[in-house]
Every structure is written in C-alpha cells, then in structure tokens.
Tab-separated table of C-alpha atoms in Angstrom:
chain	number	residue	atom	x	y	z
J	1	LEU	CA	19.098	10.478	34.631
J	2	ALA	CA	15.666	11.543	34.971
J	3	THR	CA	16.661	15.345	35.103
J	4	GLU	CA	18.908	14.631	31.807
J	5	GLU	CA	15.935	12.915	29.915
J	6	ARG	CA	13.421	15.645	30.938
J	7	LEU	CA	16.022	17.947	29.367
J	8	ASP	CA	16.429	16.356	25.844
J	9	PHE	CA	12.945	15.856	25.781
J	10	ALA	CA	12.736	19.695	26.106
J	11	VAL	CA	15.443	20.684	23.942
J	12	ALA	CA	13.854	18.424	20.931
J	13	ALA	CA	10.309	19.573	21.623
J	14	GLY	CA	11.628	23.243	21.462
J	15	GLY	CA	13.562	22.568	18.108
J	16	ILE	CA	10.423	20.893	16.719
J	17	THR	CA	8.109	23.428	17.504
J	18	ALA	CA	10.895	25.950	16.287
J	19	ILE	CA	10.642	24.099	12.849
J	20	LEU	CA	6.883	23.860	12.940
J	21	LEU	CA	6.888	27.424	13.637
J	22	TYR	CA	9.394	27.982	10.709
J	23	LEU	CA	7.178	26.228	8.275
J	24	LYS	CA	3.623	27.386	9.290
J	25	GLU	CA	2.516	29.135	6.158
J	26	PRO	CA	3.664	25.875	3.626
J	27	ILE	CA	1.948	23.922	6.221
J	28	HIS	CA	-1.329	25.913	5.906
J	29	GLY	CA	-1.190	26.108	2.008
J	30	ALA	CA	-0.630	22.125	1.700
J	31	VAL	CA	-3.237	21.636	3.971
J	32	GLU	CA	-5.660	24.172	2.539
J	33	LYS	CA	-4.653	22.126	-0.786
J	34	MET	CA	-6.287	18.869	1.060
J	35	HIS	CA	-9.351	16.865	0.814
J	36	ARG	CA	-11.089	16.416	4.419
J	37	MET	CA	-10.557	12.371	3.990
J	38	GLU	CA	-6.721	12.986	3.485
J	39	ILE	CA	-5.971	15.421	6.421
J	40	ARG	CA	-7.967	13.166	8.715
J	41	ALA	CA	-6.060	9.700	6.709
J	42	VAL	CA	-2.503	11.917	7.960
J	43	MET	CA	-3.737	12.359	11.612
J	44	ASN	CA	-4.196	8.593	11.872
J	45	PHE	CA	-1.166	7.733	10.573
J	46	VAL	CA	0.303	10.267	13.158
J	47	LEU	CA	-1.220	8.297	15.695
J	48	ILE	CA	-0.482	4.842	14.990
J	49	ALA	CA	3.261	5.718	14.394
J	50	PHE	CA	4.478	8.525	16.914
J	51	ILE	CA	1.733	7.853	19.374
J	52	VAL	CA	0.687	4.001	19.762
J	53	LEU	CA	3.809	2.845	18.589
J	54	PRO	CA	5.857	4.249	21.084
J	55	LEU	CA	3.426	3.166	23.891
J	56	LEU	CA	3.285	-0.237	23.030
J	57	PRO	CA	6.132	-2.968	25.045
J	58	ASP	CA	9.132	-3.964	23.245
J	59	VAL	CA	9.139	-7.027	24.795
J	60	SER	CA	8.934	-10.751	22.723
J	61	TYR	CA	5.843	-12.955	25.251
J	62	ASP	CA	6.254	-15.991	23.422
J	63	SER	CA	8.836	-19.056	23.952
J	64	PHE	CA	10.695	-18.167	20.174
J	65	GLY	CA	10.706	-14.680	20.950
J	66	VAL	CA	9.010	-13.654	17.862
J	67	LEU	CA	5.962	-12.319	18.681
J	68	ASN	CA	7.194	-8.481	19.759
J	69	PRO	CA	3.915	-5.852	19.751
J	70	ARG	CA	6.718	-3.157	18.710
J	71	GLU	CA	7.587	-4.999	16.167
J	72	ILE	CA	4.659	-6.317	15.179
J	73	TRP	CA	2.999	-3.209	14.877
J	74	MET	CA	5.325	-1.585	13.383
J	75	VAL	CA	4.410	-4.055	10.427
J	76	VAL	CA	1.076	-2.186	10.370
J	77	VAL	CA	2.364	1.128	10.618
J	78	MET	CA	4.518	-0.045	7.267
J	79	ILE	CA	1.350	-1.211	5.500
J	80	ALA	CA	-0.638	2.232	6.509
J	81	GLY	CA	2.515	3.592	5.041
J	82	ILE	CA	2.821	2.191	2.073
J	83	SER	CA	-0.961	2.938	1.325
J	84	LEU	CA	-0.256	6.942	1.941
J	85	ALA	CA	2.871	7.246	-0.117
J	86	GLY	CA	1.071	5.531	-2.412
J	87	TYR	CA	-2.049	7.056	-2.327
J	88	ALA	CA	0.098	10.880	-3.016
J	89	ILE	CA	2.481	9.186	-5.557
J	90	GLN	CA	-0.551	8.326	-7.670
J	91	ARG	CA	-2.337	11.883	-7.220
J	92	THR	CA	0.744	13.549	-8.048
J	93	ALA	CA	2.619	11.404	-10.579
J	94	GLY	CA	0.045	10.094	-12.967
J	95	GLU	CA	-1.197	6.455	-13.767
J	96	LYS	CA	1.792	5.128	-15.881
J	97	SER	CA	4.815	6.494	-14.053
J	98	GLY	CA	2.538	7.033	-10.682
J	99	ALA	CA	2.484	3.029	-11.174
J	100	LEU	CA	5.988	2.450	-11.728
J	101	TRP	CA	7.029	4.709	-8.746
J	102	ILE	CA	4.615	2.718	-6.698
J	103	GLY	CA	6.106	-0.744	-7.397
J	104	THR	CA	9.457	0.241	-6.659
J	105	LEU	CA	8.616	2.294	-3.298
J	106	GLY	CA	6.699	-0.793	-2.624
J	107	GLY	CA	9.288	-3.224	-3.429
J	108	LEU	CA	12.082	-1.562	-1.725
J	109	VAL	CA	10.137	-1.595	1.617
J	110	SER	CA	7.940	-4.839	1.474
J	111	SER	CA	6.541	-6.202	-2.275
J	112	THR	CA	4.344	-8.334	0.355
J	113	ALA	CA	3.042	-5.401	2.108
J	114	THR	CA	2.231	-3.865	-1.425
J	115	THR	CA	0.626	-6.599	-2.830
J	116	PHE	CA	-2.446	-7.155	0.201
J	117	THR	CA	-2.466	-3.183	0.008
J	118	TYR	CA	-3.342	-2.841	-3.761
J	119	SER	CA	-4.853	-6.216	-4.413
J	120	ARG	CA	-8.132	-4.650	-2.459
J	121	ARG	CA	-7.871	-1.254	-4.070
J	122	THR	CA	-9.096	-3.018	-7.298
J	123	LYS	CA	-12.438	-1.512	-7.275
J	124	THR	CA	-12.906	-1.047	-10.655
J	125	GLU	CA	-11.534	-2.380	-13.718
J	126	SER	CA	-10.067	0.713	-14.829
J	127	SER	CA	-7.818	0.226	-12.135
J	128	SER	CA	-6.388	-2.944	-13.376
J	129	ALA	CA	-3.282	-2.315	-15.507
J	130	PHE	CA	-2.304	0.324	-12.618
J	131	VAL	CA	-1.997	-2.147	-10.153
J	132	THR	CA	-0.504	-5.272	-12.270
J	133	ILE	CA	2.390	-2.935	-12.962
J	134	ALA	CA	2.428	-1.401	-9.769
J	135	LEU	CA	2.628	-4.941	-8.014
J	136	LEU	CA	5.026	-6.586	-10.536
J	137	VAL	CA	7.991	-3.717	-10.277
J	138	ALA	CA	7.396	-4.270	-6.538
J	139	SER	CA	7.801	-8.022	-7.036
J	140	THR	CA	10.977	-7.348	-9.253
J	141	ILE	CA	12.656	-4.742	-6.545
J	142	ALA	CA	12.140	-7.442	-4.093
J	143	PHE	CA	13.747	-9.568	-6.061
J	144	LEU	CA	16.882	-7.527	-6.910
J	145	ARG	CA	17.049	-6.602	-3.161
J	146	VAL	CA	17.549	-10.304	-2.410
J	147	LEU	CA	20.068	-9.990	-4.858
J	148	ALA	CA	21.902	-6.680	-3.184
J	149	GLU	CA	21.690	-8.450	0.224
J	150	VAL	CA	23.856	-11.686	-0.847
J	151	ALA	CA	26.576	-9.703	-2.387
J	152	ALA	CA	26.593	-7.121	0.906
J	153	ILE	CA	27.234	-10.756	2.785
J	154	ALA	CA	28.413	-13.321	0.771
J	155	PRO	CA	30.593	-11.153	-2.111
J	156	GLY	CA	32.636	-13.608	-2.476
J	157	GLU	CA	30.603	-16.304	-3.352
J	158	MET	CA	28.509	-14.236	-5.928
J	159	SER	CA	30.562	-15.701	-9.034
J	160	SER	CA	28.385	-18.566	-8.138
J	161	ILE	CA	25.021	-16.992	-6.817
J	162	ALA	CA	24.271	-14.383	-9.089
J	163	PRO	CA	24.032	-15.676	-12.236
J	164	PRO	CA	21.184	-17.952	-11.207
J	165	LEU	CA	19.931	-14.889	-9.263
J	166	GLY	CA	20.214	-12.482	-11.810
J	167	THR	CA	18.593	-14.451	-14.483
J	168	MET	CA	15.707	-14.478	-12.533
J	169	VAL	CA	15.982	-11.347	-12.167
J	170	GLY	CA	16.034	-10.948	-16.020
J	171	VAL	CA	12.517	-13.148	-16.006
J	172	MET	CA	11.015	-10.684	-13.645
J	173	ILE	CA	11.920	-7.705	-15.832
J	174	LEU	CA	10.778	-9.160	-18.774
J	175	LEU	CA	7.127	-9.705	-17.225
J	176	CYS	CA	6.683	-6.432	-16.315
J	177	LEU	CA	7.828	-5.128	-19.615
J	178	LEU	CA	5.303	-7.447	-21.295
J	179	ALA	CA	2.360	-6.042	-18.919
J	180	TYR	CA	3.352	-2.566	-19.154
J	181	ARG	CA	2.906	-3.232	-22.927
J	182	ARG	CA	-0.278	-4.612	-22.551
J	183	SER	CA	-1.470	-2.676	-20.581
J	184	TYR	CA	-0.967	0.506	-22.056
J	185	ASN	CA	-0.527	0.077	-25.811
J	186	GLY	CA	-3.388	3.236	-25.942
J	187	GLN	CA	-6.637	0.920	-24.876
J	188	GLU	CA	-6.679	0.893	-21.552
J	189	LYS	CA	-7.085	3.769	-19.203
J	190	SER	CA	-6.487	2.630	-15.542
J	191	GLU	CA	-7.090	5.248	-13.188
J	192	LEU	CA	-6.930	4.262	-9.271
J	193	THR	CA	-9.252	5.265	-6.985
J	194	ALA	CA	-8.711	4.884	-3.161
J	195	GLU	CA	-11.985	5.927	-0.787
J	196	ASP	CA	-9.766	5.865	2.168
J	197	PRO	CA	-5.601	6.312	1.381
J	198	PHE	CA	-5.152	5.056	5.131
J	199	GLN	CA	-6.602	1.688	4.903
J	200	LEU	CA	-5.693	0.955	8.507
J	201	LYS	CA	-8.117	-2.239	8.879
J	202	VAL	CA	-6.364	-3.659	5.475
J	203	ALA	CA	-3.052	-2.795	7.463
J	204	ILE	CA	-4.262	-4.949	11.113
J	205	VAL	CA	-5.072	-8.030	9.071
J	206	PHE	CA	-1.419	-8.049	7.162
J	207	GLY	CA	0.000	-7.142	10.799
J	208	PHE	CA	-2.391	-10.082	12.198
J	209	LEU	CA	-1.177	-12.689	8.828
J	210	TYR	CA	2.553	-11.729	9.509
J	211	ALA	CA	2.325	-12.716	13.446
J	212	VAL	CA	1.105	-16.460	12.812
J	213	ILE	CA	3.450	-16.885	9.983
J	214	LEU	CA	6.541	-15.351	12.278
J	215	TYR	CA	5.359	-17.728	14.874
J	216	ALA	CA	5.021	-20.876	12.172
J	217	SER	CA	8.641	-19.983	10.722
J	218	ALA	CA	10.515	-19.978	14.315
J	219	TRP	CA	8.650	-23.472	15.181
J	220	LEU	CA	9.971	-24.682	12.173
J	221	GLY	CA	13.353	-23.533	12.869
J	222	GLU	CA	13.651	-24.669	16.276
J	223	LYS	CA	12.245	-28.318	14.999
J	224	PHE	CA	14.549	-28.400	12.302
J	225	GLY	CA	17.216	-26.340	12.201
J	226	THR	CA	19.566	-25.804	8.989
J	227	SER	CA	18.729	-29.779	8.031
J	228	GLY	CA	15.546	-28.392	7.314
J	229	LEU	CA	16.728	-24.736	5.208
J	230	TYR	CA	14.398	-25.826	2.317
J	231	ILE	CA	11.317	-26.678	4.163
J	232	LEU	CA	12.242	-23.224	6.400
J	233	ALA	CA	12.819	-21.088	2.949
J	234	VAL	CA	8.569	-22.278	1.531
J	235	VAL	CA	7.414	-21.021	5.284
J	236	SER	CA	9.631	-17.895	5.855
J	237	GLY	CA	9.218	-17.121	2.735
J	238	LEU	CA	5.717	-16.471	2.465
J	239	ILE	CA	5.853	-13.045	4.687
J	240	ASP	CA	9.059	-11.959	4.250
J	241	VAL	CA	11.927	-13.035	2.126
J	242	ASP	CA	14.619	-10.816	3.626
J	243	ALA	CA	15.444	-12.903	7.100
J	244	ILE	CA	16.090	-16.134	5.053
J	245	THR	CA	18.127	-14.711	2.419
J	246	ILE	CA	20.227	-12.948	4.945
J	247	SER	CA	20.681	-16.071	7.302
J	248	THR	CA	21.025	-18.077	4.605
J	249	ALA	CA	24.474	-15.644	2.809
J	250	GLN	CA	25.953	-16.085	6.165
J	251	LEU	CA	26.000	-19.487	5.862
J	252	ILE	CA	27.261	-19.485	2.755
J	253	ARG	CA	30.036	-17.005	3.460
J	254	LYS	CA	30.812	-19.340	6.609
J	255	ASP	CA	31.150	-22.774	4.648
J	256	ALA	CA	28.012	-23.876	6.349
J	257	ILE	CA	26.010	-24.701	3.395
J	258	SER	CA	27.235	-24.918	-0.639
J	259	GLU	CA	26.731	-22.028	-2.453
J	260	ALA	CA	24.673	-24.395	-4.974
J	261	ASN	CA	22.636	-25.236	-2.003
J	262	GLY	CA	21.985	-21.477	-0.735
J	263	TRP	CA	20.808	-20.137	-3.650
J	264	ARG	CA	18.571	-22.772	-4.171
J	265	VAL	CA	17.049	-21.806	-0.512
J	266	ILE	CA	16.903	-17.875	-1.546
J	267	LEU	CA	15.177	-18.719	-4.752
J	268	ILE	CA	13.115	-21.447	-3.013
J	269	ALA	CA	11.787	-18.509	-0.293
J	270	ALA	CA	11.146	-15.954	-3.283
J	271	LEU	CA	9.130	-18.437	-5.283
J	272	SER	CA	6.908	-18.887	-2.148
J	273	ASN	CA	6.729	-15.493	-1.687
J	274	LEU	CA	5.876	-15.503	-5.255
J	275	ALA	CA	2.912	-17.854	-4.715
J	276	PHE	CA	1.719	-16.118	-1.254
J	277	LYS	CA	1.307	-12.926	-3.113
J	278	GLY	CA	-0.212	-14.681	-5.839
J	279	ALA	CA	-3.043	-16.060	-3.721
J	280	ILE	CA	-3.108	-12.508	-1.909
J	281	VAL	CA	-4.140	-11.384	-5.323
J	282	ALA	CA	-6.309	-14.037	-6.221
J	283	THR	CA	-8.706	-13.777	-2.885
J	284	PHE	CA	-8.504	-10.191	-2.511
J	285	SER	CA	-8.607	-8.271	-5.733
J	286	ARG	CA	-11.414	-7.943	-8.189
J	287	GLY	CA	-11.239	-7.454	-12.409
J	288	SER	CA	-9.127	-9.227	-14.241
J	289	VAL	CA	-6.141	-8.338	-11.838
J	290	ARG	CA	-7.433	-11.027	-10.222
J	291	TRP	CA	-6.161	-13.893	-12.834
J	292	LYS	CA	-3.464	-11.612	-14.504
J	293	ILE	CA	-1.135	-11.326	-11.621
J	294	PRO	CA	-1.498	-14.723	-10.671
J	295	ALA	CA	-0.605	-15.694	-14.289
J	296	TYR	CA	2.556	-13.726	-14.285
J	297	PHE	CA	3.446	-15.662	-10.864
J	298	CYS	CA	2.663	-18.817	-12.201
J	299	ALA	CA	4.978	-17.923	-14.963
J	300	ALA	CA	8.003	-16.274	-13.054
J	301	ILE	CA	7.255	-19.640	-10.811
J	302	ALA	CA	7.895	-22.100	-13.168
J	303	ALA	CA	10.781	-20.154	-14.601
J	304	GLY	CA	12.250	-20.716	-11.097
J	305	ILE	CA	11.490	-24.068	-10.293
J	306	ALA	CA	13.213	-24.926	-13.699
J	307	PHE	CA	16.368	-22.910	-12.253
J	308	ILE	CA	16.173	-25.091	-8.971
J	309	ILE	CA	16.731	-28.379	-10.884
J	310	TYR	CA	18.287	-28.183	-14.302
J	311	TRP	CA	20.638	-24.650	-13.010
J	312	PRO	CA	24.425	-26.471	-13.564
J	313	ASP	CA	26.559	-26.692	-10.619
J	314	HIS	CA	30.060	-25.108	-10.237
J	315	GLY	CA	32.640	-27.710	-10.126
C-alpha cells in the first residue's frame, strides 16, 4: 500500500511539473506584472492552503465533535482566499462592477467572512460606497443561497416556504438598488485600497470567533435539542446560516417540524446573521460604512421580524 501511495504521489507530482513547465512563459509574464506585495500574498496563501492545512489533524478534540483543527483552519484559508480574490477582482474589474462581483463571490462563499474582511478595509471615506455595495450584495446572495438549499432538500414544501423567504430576498434586492443609486450617483468616487491583499491576521481572528460560536451552537443543540430550535437559530445563525438551514429543511421534509415553524427558524437564523454582520461593521469599519450597513441591515431585520409575526400560515 505504501508503494502504491508513493507511486500515486510520483505520478501526481510529475503531472503538476509538466503543467508548470508548459505554462512557464505565461506564469513568468503574470509574475512580472505583479507587485512585490501581491507576489508575497500569493505565496503566503499557498503556504497556509497547501502546506499548513494538510498537516493539521482532521480530528475533533471536544466532546461535541466540532472543534476540528483542519476544519477551523479551512475557515482561515477561506477568509484569506476571499481577501485575495476580492483584491484581484477589484483591481481588474473596476469600482462599480468590482463591488458587484466581490459581493456575489462573497455571498456564495460566506457573507459573514466577507463582511469581516471588508469591514477592515474601509481605510478612507472614498471606499465607503464600494464596501457598502459589496456587503449588501453578499448578504442578498446569502439569502438566495438559503432559498436554494431549502428547495434542494425539501422541494415538496416550497409552496409554503418560498413566499416568505422569497419576499425577504426581494427586500434585500430593494436595499441593494437603493444603496447603489445613492452611492453611484456621479458625485461619489469609491475606490477600495488595500495595503495587504492577504489579511492573515484578520483571517485568524475570524477563525477563532468561528470556533467559539461553533462550540456554543453545539452546546445549545445538546442542551435543548429540537425544542430549542429558535434559540439555536439565533446562536448558530451568527456565524453560519447553512447548517441550521439544511438541518431545519430536513426536519420539515420528515414532518418533524411544521412548515410554518420551519421557515421561521431559518429566517430567524438569517436575521441573526444580519445582526451579527451589522455589529461587525459597526465595530471594525471606518467612515460612513460604520452606520450605512447597520442601517440597511436594521431595515431588513425589521421587515423580517414583521414577516415572522404577521405572515399568514397555510390552512
């Protein structure tokens, strides 16, 4: 078996070497166009993603089985990757389309991680519009992702779940359009400047925060079970909406929870996530972003709470 593994490694290494040799000239051309800071950022990302990550143990060290060093470091890699990819997008796509692309990418990967990353980048007031649009779009995409996850797991119940969650998506889209119109009215130039596209310290802080909330969520799940789904939704939604969305959708499909309660649990988690992201922006950002994003998120949360209380149930 050891011989087979060494053979596989040799074949893989040979293939990678051949590809790198074939791409030698394009790679040299790309490197020549990069600044020293950008080259260092790429090399640091390669270090943490392809050297440090595989070396970490893939074992949980707590009684709940959630504090896994490799999985937690994967979050650090994700944050650094978002930062690096966002820097590249902003540099090549320009300010307006760059904000939309970064927001879309961030929403698909992790809107919370994106919020944490870009809140730290509002060094000047000129970056306000860029960050505002990017973060609003990321949160809107996150709501769309939640809707898609429910549709994939419990498609038969979408007639009851889609209207309230879909309306919430509509609210987020309206807020994006409002922010875009106010930010890009021809009077405000918004450029995002980043001294360090890698942002490793930010990634490590977020990874620690992720581990703490993950453990708290597991503890609440152990203590309250499905009877405490609303409490669990508030806590687990702070850092990750996907887990509570998927588990709740499965409960809905198995008739372990009603559709009316199910979509409310999911929406509560999403609103908790918005509140947490608003707190992140208020704490770590500078300039007008510090109040703009919390204000938009407060409007969305108010709408979501109204849906939870007043939305008519089926039957």
